[in-house]
Each structure stands twice: as structure tokens, then as C-alpha cells.
Amino acid sequence: MPLLFHSTNGQSPAVNLREALLAGQAPDRGLYFPKQFPRFTFNELAAFSRLPYHEIAFRVLSKFTDGIVSPPELAKFCADAYNFPVPLEVVNFRTFLMRLDQGPTASFKDFAAQMMARLFGKFLREDNRQVTILTATSGDTGSAVAHAFHKIPGVRVIVLFPIAEVSESQRKLMTTLRDNIRTVAVDGKFDDCQAMVKRAFADADLKHIPLSSANSINIGRLLPQSVYYFYAASRVAQAGEPVVFSIPSGNFGDMMGAIVAREMGLPVRKIIAAVNDNDAFPKFLASGDYQKISPSRNSLSNAMNVGHASNLARLVSVYGGQMDETGKILQPPNLDAMRRDIFSSSISDERTVAGLRDFWNQFQLLLEPHGSVAWQGFQDWNAMEPLANSPAVIVETANPAKFPVEVQKVVGWEPDVPTNMLASLRLPEDFDRMDADYEKFKTYLIQKHA
Ligand SMILES: *Cc1c(COP(=O)(O)O)cnc(C)c1O
């Protein structure tokens, strides 16, 4: 019996992983999530300390793919996708920095995108189907998705990005791929790109084009993000010993990965959801009143400029509540239980810069703005609850070289560009340009499909 995924809105039938992945969002506009998770035994978890990352990924993901992906095929996907290191650097005593920046686009989003692309490719092949994946990006998602789906048969990717809002390296990571990847530079803001993509999905005139999305609400992007928490715990903790995780959060997909790991039996002492000025979640956790932030606030940790985290619908469901896709709470979750498990703190840009500086001065370890938010969130928690002897893992979600200006301002030099990024930066670019005009985009889609 394959595991079933239910919609958080409760109005669509439950489906298996294959259908949930291909659909993205449930027909009732809810998000797919299991009601109950498969659990690891103590001995199964204890064995992880002797396994490489890709093998842990295989053991975690195989709990969801029973009857859908054969074990040898899944093992191959894991070995191919996770062929890069996952460094855990000692900060001090039992506090570690987990760097999720060694994938092809130097962002933690590679972990999810790489696996999702392989699963997508397999399911489409089996159905003899082709799709066009549309994504709007402010930088990191687009490059991770484009790299992951590059040369996957049956998939064409169209990425829209705001021309003036992405950095040069972010742009080059998308625009140098070619083949089945098209990039469109939009003369507008990220919100314009997202609005154009949303309209295309809803447009009856485009029904003949099989469109799909790879955005962060897809369950295929969430499950692989639980693996690195198992991995980190297996390296920094004794078997059965609870770990503190501090996670820089925007749409809360990364943080939900930690929740999934815990639901599957990983001992977790506290999950720290550190956010920037977009502080809807810490306010909700404190008061029980949820007010999304619209428009979202700009801050240095720009990949987390999210006014309403869609994954909160999943988090609320774990605690017995219900939140719809607009952020309205239909059934309040158990807030006391949530507060016991999760701490959340909002970090200003000023503190983000200070965190980067202090971390470098104290430990000679380099952060970028997102990792610095996680570090400061950890400090806030630690001021209220002493860490004592617990192991703690601070999650760094991007490579400092992706933020050369911010890092240079603080430490006085620009970080080296990792070799995984260098190749892209040297290749010639190729992208289309467009006004923020939906009718033009629609014509473009029809022409590209012909
Ligand atoms: C996307 C992103 C985040 C936020 O992750 P969520 O899953 O949306 O919370 C944090 N840091 C970086 C560098 C990112 O690209």
C-alpha cells in the first residue's frame, strides 16, 4: 500500500506520491501532506551514522515511494543527485554549521530540485507525456530548477525573472544552460513575473499546453529536504539524542523538512524558524493571530522576502488546525504544543549584518545573509533556554559567494566563487526579454509550444 497524501483543505481525495508530485497543488487549492508518517525505529536511525548521505536519502525517501519507484531506481536517483559534500563545520563545542551550498547552484534548493526533476522525468516517461514547467523566480529557485531539469526528456522549462532584481551570478546560472531551458528577463518586479505565471495557469486559452509548476509547495520538493536533518543528527548527536536546528525561513519548506524528519522519529529538541522582517509567523506563534504581510518586506536575506508562507498550511495541520491557501485560519492549531517544539524570531537587516560580522570575528567562519538570520535566531532562543549539552545545527542555505557585495562590506574581501558555479559564469548567456505584459507572455507561450 503506497502512502497517501491528503489535501490540507480537506476537499480533494487523497493521492499517492506520483499524483501529488505531478499535480503540485491539490484541486481544492490545498497542499498535499501525509496524515501519518512512516517512522524509523531507534536501531534504523542509529545505523545512519555509518551511511553516506545518498544512502540516508535512499532510506528516507523509500518510505514514501513504495510501489511507485523501484528500490534500485531510487538508489540510482539518490546516488546521482547527491554526489556533492554536505559540510558540518564546528562552530564551538557542540554547535555546528551545516552548509547546504555545495550543489550545482550553490543553494539548498538544489537538494529538492535535483530529486524532484528525476522523479518528474520518470513519471512523465512512463505516461509518455510532455510538460512545460513555468516558474517565476527572484533568483535561487529558478536556477536550481533550471539546472535540475536541464536535459530531462519530456520537460521544457520556462523561467521568468525580474531583470533588475537578480544578481549577475544568479542570472548566469539560469541563462547559460540552453537546450530545454528558456529564460525570460522581465522588465518588472518579481511580483509581475509571478502574476504572469499565475495567469497563464488559469488561462483557458492555454489549456492545450500542458503546464506544470515546480514551486515550493510541491510535496516533491519538501520530502528531500528532510534528509539533511537525519544526516546532520547522525553526525553530531549520539543515537536518540535530541538536536536543536536553526533554519532561515521564508516559505517554510526547509523548516517543514525538519518537521517531517521529527514526525518520522528523529529526536528534535527545538526547531528555530528564523525569519527576516517578514514576521507574520513569530507574531502568530506569540499571539495566535495570523496576519500575512502584503506586500512582502524587502530585506538583505532576499530569498526569504515572503509575506505569507504557503507551507504554514502544512505546519498548522500537523498541530491539528486548518489554514486555507489565503492564510485564513479555519481551525486553530494547538499553540501550546507548537511553542514547545518551535521557536521563532524576526531578525532585522541591522542584526543580519552584525551576525555576519560577529560570526567571522569569533569563529573565522563565513556566513551570508540567510545563514546569519539563522545564527541570530539561534542566539535569541539560547538567551531564553540554555543549550546546556545539546548538539545544535545552524543551517546555511547559500554560498557566501552568491552575496559578494554584502559579504565584502562586512569582512573587507569578496568570497571565492565555488568551482561548481564557475563553469556557468564563463558560458555565453542566452535569454529573451519581455515587458511585464501578460498578453505578450501568452503569445510567447503559444509560439514556443507550436
Ligand atoms: C529559498 C531560500 C530560503 C528560504 O527557504 P524556505 O524553504 O522558503 O523557507 C532561505 N535561504 C536561501 C538562500 C533560499 O534560497
Coordinates of C-alpha atoms and ligand atoms in Angstrom, one line a residue:
M1 CA 0.0 0.0 0.0
P2 CA 1.7 3.3 -1.0
L3 CA 1.5 6.1 1.5
L4 CA -1.3 8.6 0.8
F5 CA -1.2 12.4 0.7
H6 CA -4.2 14.4 1.8
S7 CA -5.0 18.0 0.9
T8 CA -4.7 20.5 3.8
N9 CA -8.1 21.9 2.6
G10 CA -9.7 18.5 3.1
Q11 CA -11.9 18.7 0.0
S12 CA -9.9 16.7 -2.5
P13 CA -9.3 12.9 -2.5
A14 CA -6.1 11.6 -1.1
V15 CA -3.5 10.5 -3.7
N16 CA -0.2 8.7 -3.9
L17 CA 3.2 10.4 -4.2
R18 CA 3.2 10.2 -8.0
E19 CA -0.1 12.0 -8.4
A20 CA 0.7 14.5 -5.7
L21 CA 4.0 15.3 -7.4
L22 CA 2.6 15.7 -10.9
A23 CA -0.3 17.9 -9.6
G24 CA 1.6 20.2 -7.4
Q25 CA -1.3 21.8 -5.7
A26 CA -4.5 19.8 -4.8
P27 CA -7.6 20.6 -6.8
D28 CA -9.2 22.2 -3.8
R29 CA -6.1 24.5 -3.6
G30 CA -4.8 22.8 -0.5
L31 CA -1.3 21.3 -0.1
Y32 CA -0.6 17.6 -0.1
F33 CA 0.7 16.2 3.1
P34 CA 0.5 12.7 4.8
K35 CA -1.8 12.4 7.8
Q36 CA 0.6 10.0 9.4
F37 CA 4.2 9.5 8.7
P38 CA 6.2 6.3 8.4
R39 CA 8.5 6.0 11.4
F40 CA 12.1 4.8 11.8
T41 CA 13.0 2.6 14.7
F42 CA 15.8 3.5 17.1
N43 CA 18.1 0.9 15.5
E44 CA 17.3 2.1 12.0
L45 CA 18.2 5.7 13.0
A46 CA 21.3 4.6 14.8
A47 CA 22.6 2.9 11.7
F48 CA 22.6 6.2 9.8
S49 CA 25.8 7.3 11.5
R50 CA 27.7 4.8 9.3
L51 CA 26.0 5.7 6.0
P52 CA 26.9 8.2 3.3
Y53 CA 24.4 11.0 2.5
H54 CA 22.9 9.4 -0.6
E55 CA 22.3 6.2 1.3
I56 CA 20.4 8.0 4.1
A57 CA 18.4 9.8 1.3
F58 CA 17.5 6.4 -0.1
R59 CA 16.3 5.0 3.2
V60 CA 14.2 8.1 4.0
L61 CA 12.7 8.5 0.6
S62 CA 12.0 4.8 0.1
K63 CA 9.4 5.1 2.9
F64 CA 7.3 7.2 0.5
T65 CA 8.0 5.5 -2.8
D66 CA 6.8 2.0 -2.1
G67 CA 5.2 0.6 -5.2
I68 CA 5.9 3.8 -7.2
V69 CA 9.7 3.8 -7.7
S70 CA 11.7 0.5 -7.5
P71 CA 14.4 0.4 -4.9
P72 CA 17.3 0.1 -7.4
E73 CA 16.0 3.1 -9.4
L74 CA 15.5 5.2 -6.3
A75 CA 19.0 4.3 -5.2
K76 CA 20.4 5.4 -8.5
F77 CA 18.5 8.7 -8.3
C78 CA 19.9 9.3 -4.8
A79 CA 23.5 8.5 -5.8
D80 CA 23.3 10.7 -8.9
A81 CA 21.5 13.6 -7.2
Y82 CA 23.6 13.7 -4.1
N83 CA 27.1 13.5 -5.4
F84 CA 28.4 16.6 -3.5
P85 CA 29.6 17.0 0.1
V86 CA 27.4 18.3 2.9
P87 CA 29.9 20.0 5.3
L88 CA 29.2 20.3 9.0
E89 CA 31.7 22.8 10.4
V90 CA 32.3 23.1 14.1
V91 CA 31.3 26.5 15.4
N92 CA 32.1 25.8 19.0
F93 CA 31.8 22.9 21.3
R94 CA 28.6 21.0 20.1
T95 CA 27.3 23.8 17.8
F96 CA 27.7 23.1 14.0
L97 CA 27.2 25.0 10.8
M98 CA 25.6 22.8 8.1
R99 CA 26.5 24.2 4.7
L100 CA 23.8 23.2 2.1
D101 CA 25.6 25.1 -0.7
Q102 CA 27.7 22.5 -2.5
G103 CA 25.1 21.6 -5.1
P104 CA 25.2 22.8 -8.8
T105 CA 23.7 26.2 -8.0
A106 CA 25.2 26.7 -4.5
S107 CA 21.8 26.9 -2.9
F108 CA 20.0 24.5 -0.6
K109 CA 17.2 24.4 -3.2
D110 CA 19.4 22.0 -5.2
F111 CA 18.7 19.2 -2.7
A112 CA 15.0 19.2 -3.5
A113 CA 15.1 20.3 -7.2
Q114 CA 17.6 17.5 -8.1
M115 CA 15.4 14.7 -6.8
M116 CA 12.2 16.2 -7.9
A117 CA 13.5 16.5 -11.5
R118 CA 14.4 12.8 -11.6
L119 CA 11.0 11.7 -10.2
F120 CA 9.2 14.0 -12.6
G121 CA 11.2 12.8 -15.6
K122 CA 10.5 9.2 -14.7
F123 CA 6.7 9.6 -14.2
L124 CA 6.4 11.6 -17.5
R125 CA 8.3 8.9 -19.4
E126 CA 6.0 6.2 -18.0
D127 CA 3.0 8.2 -19.1
N128 CA 4.6 9.1 -22.4
R129 CA 3.8 12.8 -21.6
Q130 CA 5.5 16.1 -22.1
V131 CA 5.1 19.2 -19.9
T132 CA 6.2 22.8 -19.8
I133 CA 7.2 23.9 -16.4
L134 CA 6.7 27.6 -15.7
T135 CA 8.4 29.3 -12.8
A136 CA 8.8 32.8 -11.7
T137 CA 11.9 33.4 -9.6
S138 CA 13.7 36.1 -7.6
G139 CA 16.9 34.2 -8.2
D140 CA 17.6 30.9 -6.3
T141 CA 14.5 28.8 -7.2
G142 CA 14.9 29.5 -11.0
S143 CA 18.5 28.5 -11.1
A144 CA 18.1 25.4 -9.0
V145 CA 15.0 24.2 -11.0
A146 CA 16.7 25.0 -14.4
H147 CA 19.8 23.1 -13.5
A148 CA 17.8 20.1 -12.2
F149 CA 15.6 19.8 -15.2
H150 CA 18.3 20.6 -17.8
K151 CA 18.2 17.8 -20.5
I152 CA 15.4 15.8 -18.7
P153 CA 13.4 14.4 -21.7
G154 CA 9.8 15.4 -21.8
V155 CA 10.2 18.6 -19.9
R156 CA 10.6 22.1 -21.2
V157 CA 11.3 24.8 -18.5
I158 CA 10.4 28.5 -18.9
V159 CA 11.8 30.7 -16.2
L160 CA 10.7 34.3 -15.7
F161 CA 12.9 36.6 -13.7
P162 CA 12.9 40.4 -12.9
I163 CA 15.8 41.8 -14.9
A164 CA 16.9 44.3 -12.3
E165 CA 16.3 42.2 -9.2
V166 CA 18.6 39.2 -9.7
S167 CA 22.4 39.2 -9.3
E168 CA 24.7 38.6 -12.2
S169 CA 25.7 35.1 -10.9
Q170 CA 22.1 34.2 -10.2
R171 CA 21.2 35.2 -13.8
K172 CA 24.1 33.4 -15.4
L173 CA 23.2 30.2 -13.5
M174 CA 19.9 30.2 -15.5
T175 CA 20.7 31.8 -18.8
T176 CA 23.7 29.7 -19.8
L177 CA 22.0 26.3 -19.9
R178 CA 20.0 26.4 -23.2
D179 CA 18.6 23.1 -24.6
N180 CA 15.2 22.6 -22.9
I181 CA 15.6 25.6 -20.7
R182 CA 14.3 29.1 -21.8
T183 CA 14.8 32.1 -19.6
V184 CA 12.8 35.3 -19.9
A185 CA 14.0 38.6 -18.4
V186 CA 11.0 40.7 -17.5
D187 CA 11.2 44.4 -17.2
G188 CA 9.4 44.4 -13.9
K189 CA 9.4 43.1 -10.4
F190 CA 9.3 39.6 -9.1
D191 CA 5.6 40.1 -8.3
D192 CA 4.9 40.9 -12.0
C193 CA 6.7 37.6 -13.0
Q194 CA 4.6 35.7 -10.5
A195 CA 1.4 37.3 -11.6
M196 CA 2.1 36.4 -15.3
V197 CA 2.8 32.8 -14.4
K198 CA -0.4 32.5 -12.2
R199 CA -2.5 34.0 -15.0
A200 CA -1.1 31.5 -17.5
F201 CA -2.1 28.6 -15.3
A202 CA -5.6 29.9 -15.0
D203 CA -6.0 30.9 -18.7
A204 CA -8.5 28.8 -20.7
D205 CA -6.8 29.7 -24.0
L206 CA -3.7 27.9 -22.9
K207 CA -5.4 24.6 -22.0
H208 CA -3.9 22.9 -24.9
I209 CA -0.4 23.4 -23.4
P210 CA 0.3 21.0 -20.6
L211 CA 1.7 23.4 -18.0
S212 CA 3.1 22.4 -14.6
S213 CA 4.9 24.1 -11.8
A214 CA 7.9 23.2 -9.7
N215 CA 7.3 25.7 -6.9
S216 CA 8.0 25.2 -3.3
I217 CA 4.5 23.9 -2.4
N218 CA 5.1 20.7 -4.3
I219 CA 5.5 17.7 -2.0
G220 CA 8.3 16.5 -4.3
R221 CA 10.3 19.5 -3.1
L222 CA 9.5 19.0 0.6
L223 CA 10.4 15.4 1.3
P224 CA 14.1 15.5 0.1
Q225 CA 14.5 18.5 2.5
S226 CA 14.0 16.2 5.5
V227 CA 17.1 14.1 4.6
Y228 CA 19.8 16.6 5.7
Y229 CA 18.3 16.8 9.2
F230 CA 18.7 13.0 9.5
Y231 CA 22.2 13.3 8.1
A232 CA 23.2 16.1 10.5
A233 CA 21.8 14.3 13.5
S234 CA 23.6 11.1 12.6
R235 CA 26.9 13.1 12.5
V236 CA 26.6 15.4 15.5
A237 CA 24.5 13.5 18.0
Q238 CA 24.5 10.2 19.8
A239 CA 21.7 7.8 18.8
G240 CA 18.5 9.0 20.4
E241 CA 19.9 12.4 21.5
P242 CA 17.7 15.4 20.6
V243 CA 19.2 18.1 18.3
V244 CA 18.4 21.8 18.0
F245 CA 18.0 23.1 14.4
S246 CA 18.1 26.7 13.5
I247 CA 16.6 27.3 10.0
P248 CA 16.5 30.6 8.0
S249 CA 12.9 30.6 6.7
G250 CA 10.8 32.3 4.0
N251 CA 8.2 30.0 2.6
F252 CA 8.9 27.4 5.4
G253 CA 9.7 24.5 3.1
D254 CA 13.1 24.0 4.6
M255 CA 11.7 24.2 8.1
M256 CA 8.9 21.7 7.2
G257 CA 11.7 19.3 6.2
A258 CA 12.8 19.3 9.9
I259 CA 9.1 18.7 11.0
V260 CA 8.9 15.8 8.6
A261 CA 12.1 14.3 10.0
R262 CA 10.8 14.6 13.5
E263 CA 7.4 13.1 12.5
M264 CA 9.4 10.2 11.1
G265 CA 11.0 9.6 14.5
L266 CA 14.2 11.8 14.6
P267 CA 14.6 13.2 18.1
V268 CA 14.5 17.0 17.9
R269 CA 14.8 19.3 20.9
K270 CA 13.8 22.6 19.2
I271 CA 13.2 23.9 15.7
I272 CA 14.1 27.5 15.4
A273 CA 12.4 29.2 12.5
A274 CA 14.4 32.4 12.0
V275 CA 12.8 35.0 9.7
N276 CA 13.7 38.5 8.4
D277 CA 11.4 41.5 8.7
N278 CA 8.6 39.4 7.3
D279 CA 7.5 38.4 10.8
A280 CA 4.0 37.0 10.4
F281 CA 4.9 33.7 11.8
P282 CA 6.7 34.7 15.1
K283 CA 3.7 37.1 15.7
F284 CA 1.3 34.2 15.1
L285 CA 3.2 31.9 17.4
A286 CA 3.2 34.5 20.2
S287 CA -0.5 35.7 19.8
G288 CA -2.4 33.0 17.9
D289 CA -3.5 35.8 15.5
Y290 CA -2.2 35.4 11.9
Q291 CA -1.8 38.5 9.7
K292 CA 0.0 37.9 6.5
I293 CA 2.3 40.7 5.3
S294 CA 1.3 42.3 1.9
P295 CA 3.3 43.4 0.1
S296 CA 6.2 41.4 1.5
R297 CA 9.0 43.5 3.0
N298 CA 12.4 43.7 1.3
S299 CA 15.4 42.7 3.3
L300 CA 19.0 41.6 2.8
S301 CA 18.1 37.9 3.0
N302 CA 16.1 38.4 -0.2
A303 CA 15.2 34.7 -0.8
M304 CA 13.1 35.0 2.4
N305 CA 11.1 38.0 1.4
V306 CA 7.8 36.2 1.8
G307 CA 4.8 37.9 3.3
H308 CA 2.7 34.7 3.6
A309 CA 4.5 31.3 3.8
S310 CA 2.3 28.8 2.0
N311 CA 3.8 25.9 3.9
L312 CA 2.2 27.2 7.1
A313 CA -1.0 25.4 6.0
R314 CA 1.0 22.1 6.4
L315 CA 2.5 23.2 9.8
V316 CA -0.9 24.1 11.1
S317 CA -2.3 20.7 10.0
V318 CA 0.5 18.9 12.0
Y319 CA -0.8 20.6 15.1
G320 CA -4.4 19.7 14.5
G321 CA -5.6 23.0 12.9
Q322 CA -6.6 24.1 9.4
M323 CA -5.4 27.1 7.4
D324 CA -6.6 27.8 3.9
E325 CA -4.4 28.9 1.0
T326 CA -5.1 32.5 1.7
G327 CA -3.8 32.3 5.3
K328 CA -7.2 32.2 6.9
I329 CA -7.3 30.0 10.0
L330 CA -10.4 27.8 9.9
Q331 CA -9.4 25.7 12.9
P332 CA -6.8 26.9 15.3
P333 CA -3.8 24.6 15.9
N334 CA -2.6 23.6 19.4
L335 CA -0.4 26.6 20.0
D336 CA 1.0 25.3 23.3
A337 CA 2.3 22.3 21.6
M338 CA 3.7 24.4 18.7
R339 CA 5.5 26.7 21.1
R340 CA 7.0 23.7 22.9
D341 CA 8.5 22.4 19.7
I342 CA 9.2 25.6 17.7
F343 CA 10.8 28.9 18.5
S344 CA 10.6 31.8 16.0
S345 CA 12.4 35.1 15.9
S346 CA 12.4 38.0 13.4
I347 CA 15.9 39.4 12.6
S348 CA 16.4 42.9 11.2
D349 CA 18.9 43.8 8.5
E350 CA 21.0 45.5 11.0
R351 CA 21.3 42.3 13.1
T352 CA 21.8 40.3 9.9
V353 CA 24.9 42.3 9.1
A354 CA 26.1 42.2 12.8
G355 CA 25.6 38.4 12.8
L356 CA 27.8 38.0 9.7
R357 CA 30.5 40.2 11.3
D358 CA 30.4 38.6 14.7
F359 CA 30.5 35.1 13.3
W360 CA 33.5 35.9 11.2
N361 CA 35.3 37.6 14.1
Q362 CA 34.5 35.0 16.7
F363 CA 34.8 31.8 14.7
Q364 CA 36.6 32.7 11.4
L365 CA 33.6 31.1 9.5
L366 CA 31.9 33.0 6.7
L367 CA 28.1 33.3 6.5
E368 CA 25.9 35.0 4.0
P369 CA 22.7 37.0 5.0
H370 CA 20.4 33.9 5.2
G371 CA 22.7 31.9 7.4
S372 CA 23.2 35.0 9.5
V373 CA 19.5 35.2 10.2
A374 CA 19.6 31.6 11.4
W375 CA 22.6 32.3 13.6
Q376 CA 20.9 35.3 15.2
G377 CA 17.6 33.3 15.7
F378 CA 19.7 30.7 17.5
Q379 CA 21.2 33.4 19.8
D380 CA 17.7 34.6 20.6
W381 CA 16.5 31.2 21.5
N382 CA 19.6 30.5 23.5
A383 CA 19.1 33.6 25.6
M384 CA 15.8 32.1 26.8
E385 CA 16.6 28.4 27.0
P386 CA 20.2 27.4 27.8
L387 CA 21.6 25.0 25.2
A388 CA 23.4 23.0 28.0
N389 CA 24.9 20.0 26.5
S390 CA 22.6 19.6 23.4
P391 CA 24.0 19.4 19.9
A392 CA 22.8 22.3 17.7
V393 CA 22.9 22.7 13.9
I394 CA 22.7 26.2 12.2
V395 CA 21.6 25.8 8.6
E396 CA 23.4 27.9 6.0
T397 CA 21.3 27.8 2.8
A398 CA 23.5 29.5 0.2
N399 CA 27.1 30.1 -0.6
P400 CA 28.6 33.4 0.6
A401 CA 29.9 34.0 -3.0
K402 CA 26.3 34.5 -4.1
F403 CA 26.2 37.7 -2.0
P404 CA 29.7 39.2 -2.7
V405 CA 28.6 42.8 -2.1
E406 CA 27.0 42.1 1.3
V407 CA 29.9 40.0 2.4
Q408 CA 32.6 42.4 1.2
K409 CA 31.0 45.2 3.1
V410 CA 31.4 43.3 6.4
V411 CA 34.7 41.4 6.1
G412 CA 36.5 43.6 3.5
W413 CA 37.0 41.0 0.8
E414 CA 34.9 39.0 -1.7
P415 CA 34.5 35.3 -1.1
D416 CA 35.9 32.9 -3.7
V417 CA 33.4 31.6 -6.2
P418 CA 33.0 27.8 -5.8
T419 CA 34.1 25.7 -8.7
N420 CA 30.5 24.3 -9.1
M421 CA 29.4 27.8 -10.1
L422 CA 32.5 28.9 -12.1
A423 CA 31.7 26.9 -15.2
S424 CA 28.2 28.6 -15.6
L425 CA 29.7 32.0 -15.1
R426 CA 32.0 31.6 -18.1
L427 CA 29.5 30.4 -20.6
P428 CA 27.7 32.7 -23.0
E429 CA 24.2 33.8 -22.0
D430 CA 21.0 33.4 -24.0
F431 CA 17.7 34.8 -22.8
D432 CA 14.6 36.5 -24.1
R433 CA 13.4 39.9 -22.9
M434 CA 9.8 41.0 -22.3
D435 CA 7.7 43.8 -20.8
A436 CA 5.7 42.9 -17.8
D437 CA 2.7 42.4 -20.1
Y438 CA 0.6 39.2 -19.8
E439 CA -0.7 39.3 -23.4
K440 CA 2.9 39.3 -24.7
F441 CA 3.8 36.4 -22.5
K442 CA 0.7 34.5 -23.7
T443 CA 1.7 34.9 -27.3
Y444 CA 5.2 33.8 -26.4
L445 CA 3.9 30.6 -24.8
I446 CA 1.7 29.8 -27.8
Q447 CA 4.6 30.3 -30.2
K448 CA 7.0 28.3 -28.2
H449 CA 4.5 25.4 -28.0
A450 CA 3.9 25.3 -31.7
Ligands
LIG1 C1 14.6 29.8 -0.6 C2 15.7 30.2 0.4 C3 15.4 30.2 1.7 C4 14.1 30.0 2.3 O1 13.7 28.7 2.3 P1 12.1 28.3 2.5 O2 12.0 26.9 2.3 O3 11.4 29.1 1.5 O4 11.8 28.8 3.9 C5 16.5 30.5 2.6 N1 17.7 30.8 2.1 C6 18.0 30.7 0.8 C7 19.4 31.0 0.3 C8 17.0 30.4 -0.1 O5 17.3 30.4 -1.4

